[in-house]
Short mmCIF file of C-alpha atoms and ligand atoms in Angstrom, two decimals:
data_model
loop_
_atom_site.label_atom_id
_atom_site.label_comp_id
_atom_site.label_asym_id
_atom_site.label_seq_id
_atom_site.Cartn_x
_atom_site.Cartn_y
_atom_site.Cartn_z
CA UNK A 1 -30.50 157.61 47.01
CA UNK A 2 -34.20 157.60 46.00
CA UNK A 3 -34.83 158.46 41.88
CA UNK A 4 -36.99 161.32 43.76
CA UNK A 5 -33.93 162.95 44.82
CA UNK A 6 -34.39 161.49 48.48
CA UNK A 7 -31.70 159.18 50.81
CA UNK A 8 -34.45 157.94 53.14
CA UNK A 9 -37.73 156.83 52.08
CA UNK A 10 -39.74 158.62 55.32
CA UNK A 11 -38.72 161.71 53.53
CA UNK A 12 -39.18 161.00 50.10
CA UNK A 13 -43.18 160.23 51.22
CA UNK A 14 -43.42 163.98 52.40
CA UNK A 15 -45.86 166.06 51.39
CA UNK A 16 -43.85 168.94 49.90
CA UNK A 17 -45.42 172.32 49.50
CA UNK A 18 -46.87 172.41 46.12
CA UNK A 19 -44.56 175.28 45.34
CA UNK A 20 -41.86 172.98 45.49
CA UNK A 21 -43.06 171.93 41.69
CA UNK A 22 -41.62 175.76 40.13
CA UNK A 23 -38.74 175.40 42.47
CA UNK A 24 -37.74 171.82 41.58
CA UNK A 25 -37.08 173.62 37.96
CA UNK A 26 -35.47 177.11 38.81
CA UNK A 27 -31.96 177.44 37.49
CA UNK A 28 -31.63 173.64 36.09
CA UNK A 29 -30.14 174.10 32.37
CA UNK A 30 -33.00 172.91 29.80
CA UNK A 31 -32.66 172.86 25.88
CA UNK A 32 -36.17 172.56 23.88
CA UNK A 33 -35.84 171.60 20.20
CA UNK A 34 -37.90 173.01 17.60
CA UNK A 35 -39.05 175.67 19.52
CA UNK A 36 -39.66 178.68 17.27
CA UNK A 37 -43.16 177.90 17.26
CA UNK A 38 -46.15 175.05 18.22
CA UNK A 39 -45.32 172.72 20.76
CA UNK A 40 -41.76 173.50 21.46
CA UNK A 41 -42.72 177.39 21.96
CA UNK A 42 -45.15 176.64 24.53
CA UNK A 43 -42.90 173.92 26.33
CA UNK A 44 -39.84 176.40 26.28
CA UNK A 45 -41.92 179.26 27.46
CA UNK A 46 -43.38 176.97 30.74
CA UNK A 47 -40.12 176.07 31.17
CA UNK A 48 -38.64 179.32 31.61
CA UNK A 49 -41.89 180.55 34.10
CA UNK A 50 -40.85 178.12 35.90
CA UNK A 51 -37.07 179.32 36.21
CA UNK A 52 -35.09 176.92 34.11
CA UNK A 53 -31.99 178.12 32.55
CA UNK A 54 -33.19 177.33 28.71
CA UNK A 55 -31.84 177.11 25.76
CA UNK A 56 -34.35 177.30 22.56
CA UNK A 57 -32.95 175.75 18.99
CA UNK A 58 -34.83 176.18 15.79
CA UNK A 59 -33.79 176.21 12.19
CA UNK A 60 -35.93 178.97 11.41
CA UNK A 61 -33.52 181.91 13.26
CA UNK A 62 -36.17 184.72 12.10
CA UNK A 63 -38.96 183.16 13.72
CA UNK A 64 -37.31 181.61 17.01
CA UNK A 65 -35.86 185.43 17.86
CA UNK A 66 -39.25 186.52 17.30
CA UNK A 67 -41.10 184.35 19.68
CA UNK A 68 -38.01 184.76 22.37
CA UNK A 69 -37.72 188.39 21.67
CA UNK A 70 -38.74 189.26 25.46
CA UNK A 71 -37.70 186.42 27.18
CA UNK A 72 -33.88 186.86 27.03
CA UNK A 73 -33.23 183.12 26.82
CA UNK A 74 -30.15 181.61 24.63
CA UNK A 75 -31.28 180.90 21.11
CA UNK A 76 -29.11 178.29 18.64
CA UNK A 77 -29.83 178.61 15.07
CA UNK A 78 -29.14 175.05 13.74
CA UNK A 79 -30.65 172.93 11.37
CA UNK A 80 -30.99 169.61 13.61
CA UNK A 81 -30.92 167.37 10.23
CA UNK A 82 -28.49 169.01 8.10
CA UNK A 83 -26.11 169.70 10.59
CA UNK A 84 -24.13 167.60 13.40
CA UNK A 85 -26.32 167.33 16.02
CA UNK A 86 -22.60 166.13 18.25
CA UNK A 87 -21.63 169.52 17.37
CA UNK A 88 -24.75 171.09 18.34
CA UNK A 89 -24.68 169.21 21.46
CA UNK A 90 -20.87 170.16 21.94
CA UNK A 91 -21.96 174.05 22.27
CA UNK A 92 -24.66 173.40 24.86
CA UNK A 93 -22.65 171.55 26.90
CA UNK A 94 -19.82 174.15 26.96
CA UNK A 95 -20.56 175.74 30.13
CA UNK A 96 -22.08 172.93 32.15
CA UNK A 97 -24.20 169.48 31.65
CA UNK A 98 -27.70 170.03 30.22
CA UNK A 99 -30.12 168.44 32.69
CA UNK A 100 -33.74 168.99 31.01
CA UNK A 101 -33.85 168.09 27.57
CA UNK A 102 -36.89 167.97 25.21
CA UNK A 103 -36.33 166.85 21.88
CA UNK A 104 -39.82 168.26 20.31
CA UNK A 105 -38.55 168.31 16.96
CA UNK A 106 -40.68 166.20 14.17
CA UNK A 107 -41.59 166.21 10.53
CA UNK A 108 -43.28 164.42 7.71
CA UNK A 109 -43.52 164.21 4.24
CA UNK A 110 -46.95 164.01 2.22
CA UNK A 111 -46.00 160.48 0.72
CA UNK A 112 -47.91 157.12 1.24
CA UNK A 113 -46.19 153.99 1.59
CA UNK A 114 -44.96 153.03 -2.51
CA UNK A 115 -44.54 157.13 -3.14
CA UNK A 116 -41.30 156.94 0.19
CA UNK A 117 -38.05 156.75 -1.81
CA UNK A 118 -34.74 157.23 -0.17
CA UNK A 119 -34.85 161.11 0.14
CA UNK A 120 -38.17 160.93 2.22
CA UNK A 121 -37.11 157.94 4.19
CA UNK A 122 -33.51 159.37 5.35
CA UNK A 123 -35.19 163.01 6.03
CA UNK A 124 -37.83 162.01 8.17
CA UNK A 125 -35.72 158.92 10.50
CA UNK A 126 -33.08 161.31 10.05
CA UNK A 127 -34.77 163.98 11.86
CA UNK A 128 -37.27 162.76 14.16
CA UNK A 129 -35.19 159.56 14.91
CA UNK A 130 -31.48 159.53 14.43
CA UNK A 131 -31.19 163.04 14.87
CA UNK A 132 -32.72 163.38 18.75
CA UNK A 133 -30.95 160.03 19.42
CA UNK A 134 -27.33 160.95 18.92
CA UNK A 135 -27.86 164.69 20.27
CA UNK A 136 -29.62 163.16 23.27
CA UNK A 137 -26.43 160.56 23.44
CA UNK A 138 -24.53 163.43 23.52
CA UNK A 139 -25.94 165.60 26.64
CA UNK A 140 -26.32 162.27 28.75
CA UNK A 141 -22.62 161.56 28.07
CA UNK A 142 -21.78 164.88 29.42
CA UNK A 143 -23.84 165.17 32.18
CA UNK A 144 -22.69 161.40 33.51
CA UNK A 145 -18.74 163.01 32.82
CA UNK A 146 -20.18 165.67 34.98
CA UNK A 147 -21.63 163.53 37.60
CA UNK A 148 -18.47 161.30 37.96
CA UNK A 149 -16.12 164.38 38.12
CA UNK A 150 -17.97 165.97 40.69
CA UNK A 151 -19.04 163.61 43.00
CA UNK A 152 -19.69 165.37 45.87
CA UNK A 153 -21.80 168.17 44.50
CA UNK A 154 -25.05 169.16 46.14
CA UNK A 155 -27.81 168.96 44.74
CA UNK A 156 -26.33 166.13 42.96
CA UNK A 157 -27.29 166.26 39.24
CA UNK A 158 -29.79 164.62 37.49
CA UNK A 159 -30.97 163.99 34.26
CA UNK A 160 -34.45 164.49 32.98
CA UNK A 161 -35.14 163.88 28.89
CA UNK A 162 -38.65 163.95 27.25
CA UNK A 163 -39.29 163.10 23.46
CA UNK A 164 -42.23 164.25 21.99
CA UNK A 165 -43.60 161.22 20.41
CA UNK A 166 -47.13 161.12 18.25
CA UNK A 167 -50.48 158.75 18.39
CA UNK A 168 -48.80 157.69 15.66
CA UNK A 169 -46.07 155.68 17.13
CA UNK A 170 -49.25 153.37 18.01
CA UNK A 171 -51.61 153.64 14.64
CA UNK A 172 -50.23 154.12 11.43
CA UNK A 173 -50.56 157.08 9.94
CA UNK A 174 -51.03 158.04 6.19
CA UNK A 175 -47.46 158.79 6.03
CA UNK A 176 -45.77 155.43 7.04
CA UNK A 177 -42.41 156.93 7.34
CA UNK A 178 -43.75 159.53 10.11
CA UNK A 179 -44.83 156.33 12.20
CA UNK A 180 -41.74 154.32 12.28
CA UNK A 181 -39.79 157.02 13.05
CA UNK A 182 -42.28 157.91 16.14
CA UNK A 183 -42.41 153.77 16.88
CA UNK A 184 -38.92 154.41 17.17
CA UNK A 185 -39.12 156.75 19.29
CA UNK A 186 -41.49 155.16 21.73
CA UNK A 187 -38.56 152.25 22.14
CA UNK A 188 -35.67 154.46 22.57
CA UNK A 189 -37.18 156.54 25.11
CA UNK A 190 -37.92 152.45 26.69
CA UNK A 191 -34.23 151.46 26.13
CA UNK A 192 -33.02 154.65 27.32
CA UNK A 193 -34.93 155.21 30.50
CA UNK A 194 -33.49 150.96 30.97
CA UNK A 195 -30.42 151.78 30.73
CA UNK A 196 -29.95 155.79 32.18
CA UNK A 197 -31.88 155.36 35.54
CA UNK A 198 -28.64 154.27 37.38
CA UNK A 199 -27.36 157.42 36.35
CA UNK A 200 -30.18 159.14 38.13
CA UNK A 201 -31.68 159.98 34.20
CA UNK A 202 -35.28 159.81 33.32
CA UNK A 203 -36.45 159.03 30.22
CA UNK A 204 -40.00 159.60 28.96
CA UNK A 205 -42.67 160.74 25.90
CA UNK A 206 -45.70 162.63 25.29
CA UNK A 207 -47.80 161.43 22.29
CA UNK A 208 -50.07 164.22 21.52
CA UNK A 209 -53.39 163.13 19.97
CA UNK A 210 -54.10 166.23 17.73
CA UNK A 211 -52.75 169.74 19.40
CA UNK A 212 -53.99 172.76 17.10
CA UNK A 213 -50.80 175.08 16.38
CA UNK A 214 -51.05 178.77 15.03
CA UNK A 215 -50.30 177.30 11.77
CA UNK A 216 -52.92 174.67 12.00
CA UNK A 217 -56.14 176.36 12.03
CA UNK A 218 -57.53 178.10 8.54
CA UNK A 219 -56.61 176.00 5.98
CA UNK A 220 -59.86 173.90 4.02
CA UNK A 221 -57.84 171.28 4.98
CA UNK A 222 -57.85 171.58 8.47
CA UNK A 223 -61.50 172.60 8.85
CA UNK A 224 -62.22 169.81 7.46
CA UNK A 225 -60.02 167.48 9.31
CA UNK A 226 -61.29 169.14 12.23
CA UNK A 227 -64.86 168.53 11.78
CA UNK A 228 -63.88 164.48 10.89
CA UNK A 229 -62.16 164.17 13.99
CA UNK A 230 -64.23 166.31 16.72
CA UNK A 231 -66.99 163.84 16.98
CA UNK A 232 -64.13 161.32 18.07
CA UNK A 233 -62.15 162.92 20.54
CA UNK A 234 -63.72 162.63 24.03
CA UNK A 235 -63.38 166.07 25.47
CA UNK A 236 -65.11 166.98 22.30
CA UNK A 237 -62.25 169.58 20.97
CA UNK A 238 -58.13 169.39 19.80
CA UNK A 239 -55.88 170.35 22.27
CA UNK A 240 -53.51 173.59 22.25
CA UNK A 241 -49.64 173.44 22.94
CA UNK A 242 -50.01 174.51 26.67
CA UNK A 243 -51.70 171.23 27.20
CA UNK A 244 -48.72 169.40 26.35
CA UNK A 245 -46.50 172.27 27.95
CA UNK A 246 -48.11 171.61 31.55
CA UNK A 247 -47.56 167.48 31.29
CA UNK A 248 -43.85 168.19 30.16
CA UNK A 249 -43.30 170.07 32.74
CA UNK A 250 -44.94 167.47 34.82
CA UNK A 251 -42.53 164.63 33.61
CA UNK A 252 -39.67 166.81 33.61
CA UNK A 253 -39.80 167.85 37.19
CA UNK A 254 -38.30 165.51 39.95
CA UNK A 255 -40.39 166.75 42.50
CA UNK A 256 -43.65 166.08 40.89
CA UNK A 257 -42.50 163.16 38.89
CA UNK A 258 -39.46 161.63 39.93
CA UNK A 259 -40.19 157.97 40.06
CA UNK A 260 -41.54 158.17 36.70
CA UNK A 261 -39.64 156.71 34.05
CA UNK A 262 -39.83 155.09 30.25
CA UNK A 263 -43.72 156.34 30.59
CA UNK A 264 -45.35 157.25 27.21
CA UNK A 265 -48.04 159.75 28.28
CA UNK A 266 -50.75 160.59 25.63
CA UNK A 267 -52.17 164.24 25.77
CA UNK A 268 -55.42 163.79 23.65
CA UNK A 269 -58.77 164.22 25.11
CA UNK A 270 -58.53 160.37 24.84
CA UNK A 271 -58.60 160.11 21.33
CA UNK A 272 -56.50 157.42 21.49
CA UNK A 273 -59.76 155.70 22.83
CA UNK A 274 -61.74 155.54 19.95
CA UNK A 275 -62.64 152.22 19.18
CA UNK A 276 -62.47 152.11 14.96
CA UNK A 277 -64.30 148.94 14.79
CA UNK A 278 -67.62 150.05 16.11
CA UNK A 279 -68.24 152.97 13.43
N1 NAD B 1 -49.36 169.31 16.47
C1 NAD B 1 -49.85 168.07 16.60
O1 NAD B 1 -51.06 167.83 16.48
C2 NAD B 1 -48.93 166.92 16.90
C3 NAD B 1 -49.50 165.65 17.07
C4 NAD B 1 -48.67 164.58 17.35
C5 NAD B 1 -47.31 164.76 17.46
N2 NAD B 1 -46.76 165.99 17.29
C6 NAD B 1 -45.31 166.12 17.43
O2 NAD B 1 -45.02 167.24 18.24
C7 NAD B 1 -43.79 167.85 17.80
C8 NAD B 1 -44.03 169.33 17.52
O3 NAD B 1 -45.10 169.45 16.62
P1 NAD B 1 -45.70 170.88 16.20
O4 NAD B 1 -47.03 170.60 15.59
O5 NAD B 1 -45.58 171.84 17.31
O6 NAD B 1 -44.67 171.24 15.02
P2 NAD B 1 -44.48 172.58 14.18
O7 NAD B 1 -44.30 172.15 12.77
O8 NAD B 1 -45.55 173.58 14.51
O9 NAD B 1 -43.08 173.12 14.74
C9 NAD B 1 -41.92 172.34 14.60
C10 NAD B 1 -40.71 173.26 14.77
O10 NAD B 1 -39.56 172.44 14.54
C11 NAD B 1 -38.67 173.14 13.70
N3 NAD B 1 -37.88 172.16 12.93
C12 NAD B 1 -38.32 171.26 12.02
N4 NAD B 1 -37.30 170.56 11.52
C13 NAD B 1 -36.18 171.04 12.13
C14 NAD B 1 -34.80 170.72 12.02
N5 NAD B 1 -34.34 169.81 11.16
N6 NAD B 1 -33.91 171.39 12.79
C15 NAD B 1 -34.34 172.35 13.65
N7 NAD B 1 -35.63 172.71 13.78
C16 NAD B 1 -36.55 172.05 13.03
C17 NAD B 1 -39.54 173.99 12.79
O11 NAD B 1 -38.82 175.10 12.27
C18 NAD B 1 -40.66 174.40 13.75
O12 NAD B 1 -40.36 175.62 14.41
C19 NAD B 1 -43.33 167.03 16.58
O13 NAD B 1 -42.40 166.07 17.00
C20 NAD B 1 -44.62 166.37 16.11
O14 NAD B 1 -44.36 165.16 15.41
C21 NAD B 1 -47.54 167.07 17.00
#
């Protein structure tokens, strides 16, 4: 069997019709972490255009109803570093093996280097690290279980897991914690995809450059951040969550992307190009 979802290789070199992208998707079970808003939202919402069968988990409950008010889609309320992320896990997995799974939750404290004590160190490996590795353990586990049990079942399943990495698992940020954890990242999703394929699993990331949220667009701040970085980003402007939404989709689809795996795709206008030395 091909990693495309193909037995003979004549096949697998098909053209299929480029429809075949929203059908690859339709009805496969999908969980999107930190969804309630920003890059999650977006990747959740493509997901379910597309047909997927998604679950959205957020710890702010108000806010992920609120964006998924119309889209009748299961919602968790869990808090993905204060609570067991097995557990969490556990409930999605209660009525079948989770096949799509995009762990787009991250965070960072405002500390440099000598100001990261304990607290800030556990929080932020805790949650964009340790976290999406053992809830990610968790689904694969089940959907191999799933896979042995059921042998024969057409389509066989597969396995498709994204992280949503940063630029900063490259270049260190301000925040030193924020890039270990996302350096981190970038070698579990390597390890992972290593390791998974012979379960039919993909593994891969998306480092966004700098993606302009709802939240991240009228504070002084931010203006000015904006204005530092413009000149330096290629296509001359930040990118918006659907931009990362379309790639995801991209790498999370077997039909468009299914020999594709331990890839660490940056969305950025090619920021990631800049060359630091020549200002
Ligand atoms: N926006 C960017 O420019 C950018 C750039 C590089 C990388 N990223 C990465 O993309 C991802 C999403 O970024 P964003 O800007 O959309 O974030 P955001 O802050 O806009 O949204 C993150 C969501 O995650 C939720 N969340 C945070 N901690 C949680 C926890 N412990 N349990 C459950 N939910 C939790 C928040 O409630 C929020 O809804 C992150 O991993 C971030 O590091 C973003």
């Amino acid at each position: 069997m091909q990693a495309n979802g193909h037995d003979d290789p004549g096949q697998a070199n098909q053209v299929p019709p480029v429809c075949e992208f929203l059908e690859d998707l339709k009805g496969r079970r999908a969980v999107v972490t930190g969804a309630a808003r920003g890059i999650g939202e977006a990747v959740a919402k493509w997901l379910i255009m597309a047909g997927a069968d998604v679950t959205v988990v957020d710890r702010d409950a108000e806010h992920l109803k609120e964006s998924f008010r119309t889209e009748g889609c299961q919602v968790i309320e869990a808090d993905l570093y204060e609570e067991d992320v097995v557990g969490v896990a556990d409930e999605l997995t209660r009525n079948g093996p989770v096949e799509l799974v995009v762990n787009n939750v991250g965070i960072t404290t405002p500390h440099r280097l000598l100001e990261i004590g304990p607290s800030e160190l556990d929080l932020v490996l805790g949650t964009n690290l340790r976290g999406p590795w053992l809830f990610t353990d968790r689904l694969v586990k089940a959907l191999i279980e799933d896979q042995t049990r059921t042998p024969d079942r057409t389509p066989r399943p597969r396995g498709s897991i994204l992280f949503i990495s940063s630029l900063h698992d490259r270049f260190v940020a301000r925040e030193a914690h924020y890039s270990v954890s996302k350096a981190g990242v970038a070698m579990l999703v390597k390890a992972m995809a290593k390791d998974l394929g012979r379960h039919r699993i993909r593994v891969n990331a998306i480092s966004p450059g700098w993606i302009r949220t709802a939240e991240d667009t009228s504070t002084p701040e931010q203006v000015a951040k904006y204005a530092r970085l413009r000149p330096r980003i290629p296509a001359g402007q930040a990118g918006v969550p659907a931009d990362v939404a379309r790639v995801a989709l991209f790498l999370l689809s077997d039909a468009w992307s299914g020999y594709v795996t331990g890839q660490n795709i940056a969305v950025d206008g090619g920021l990631s190009l800049h060359n630091w030395l020549d200002e």
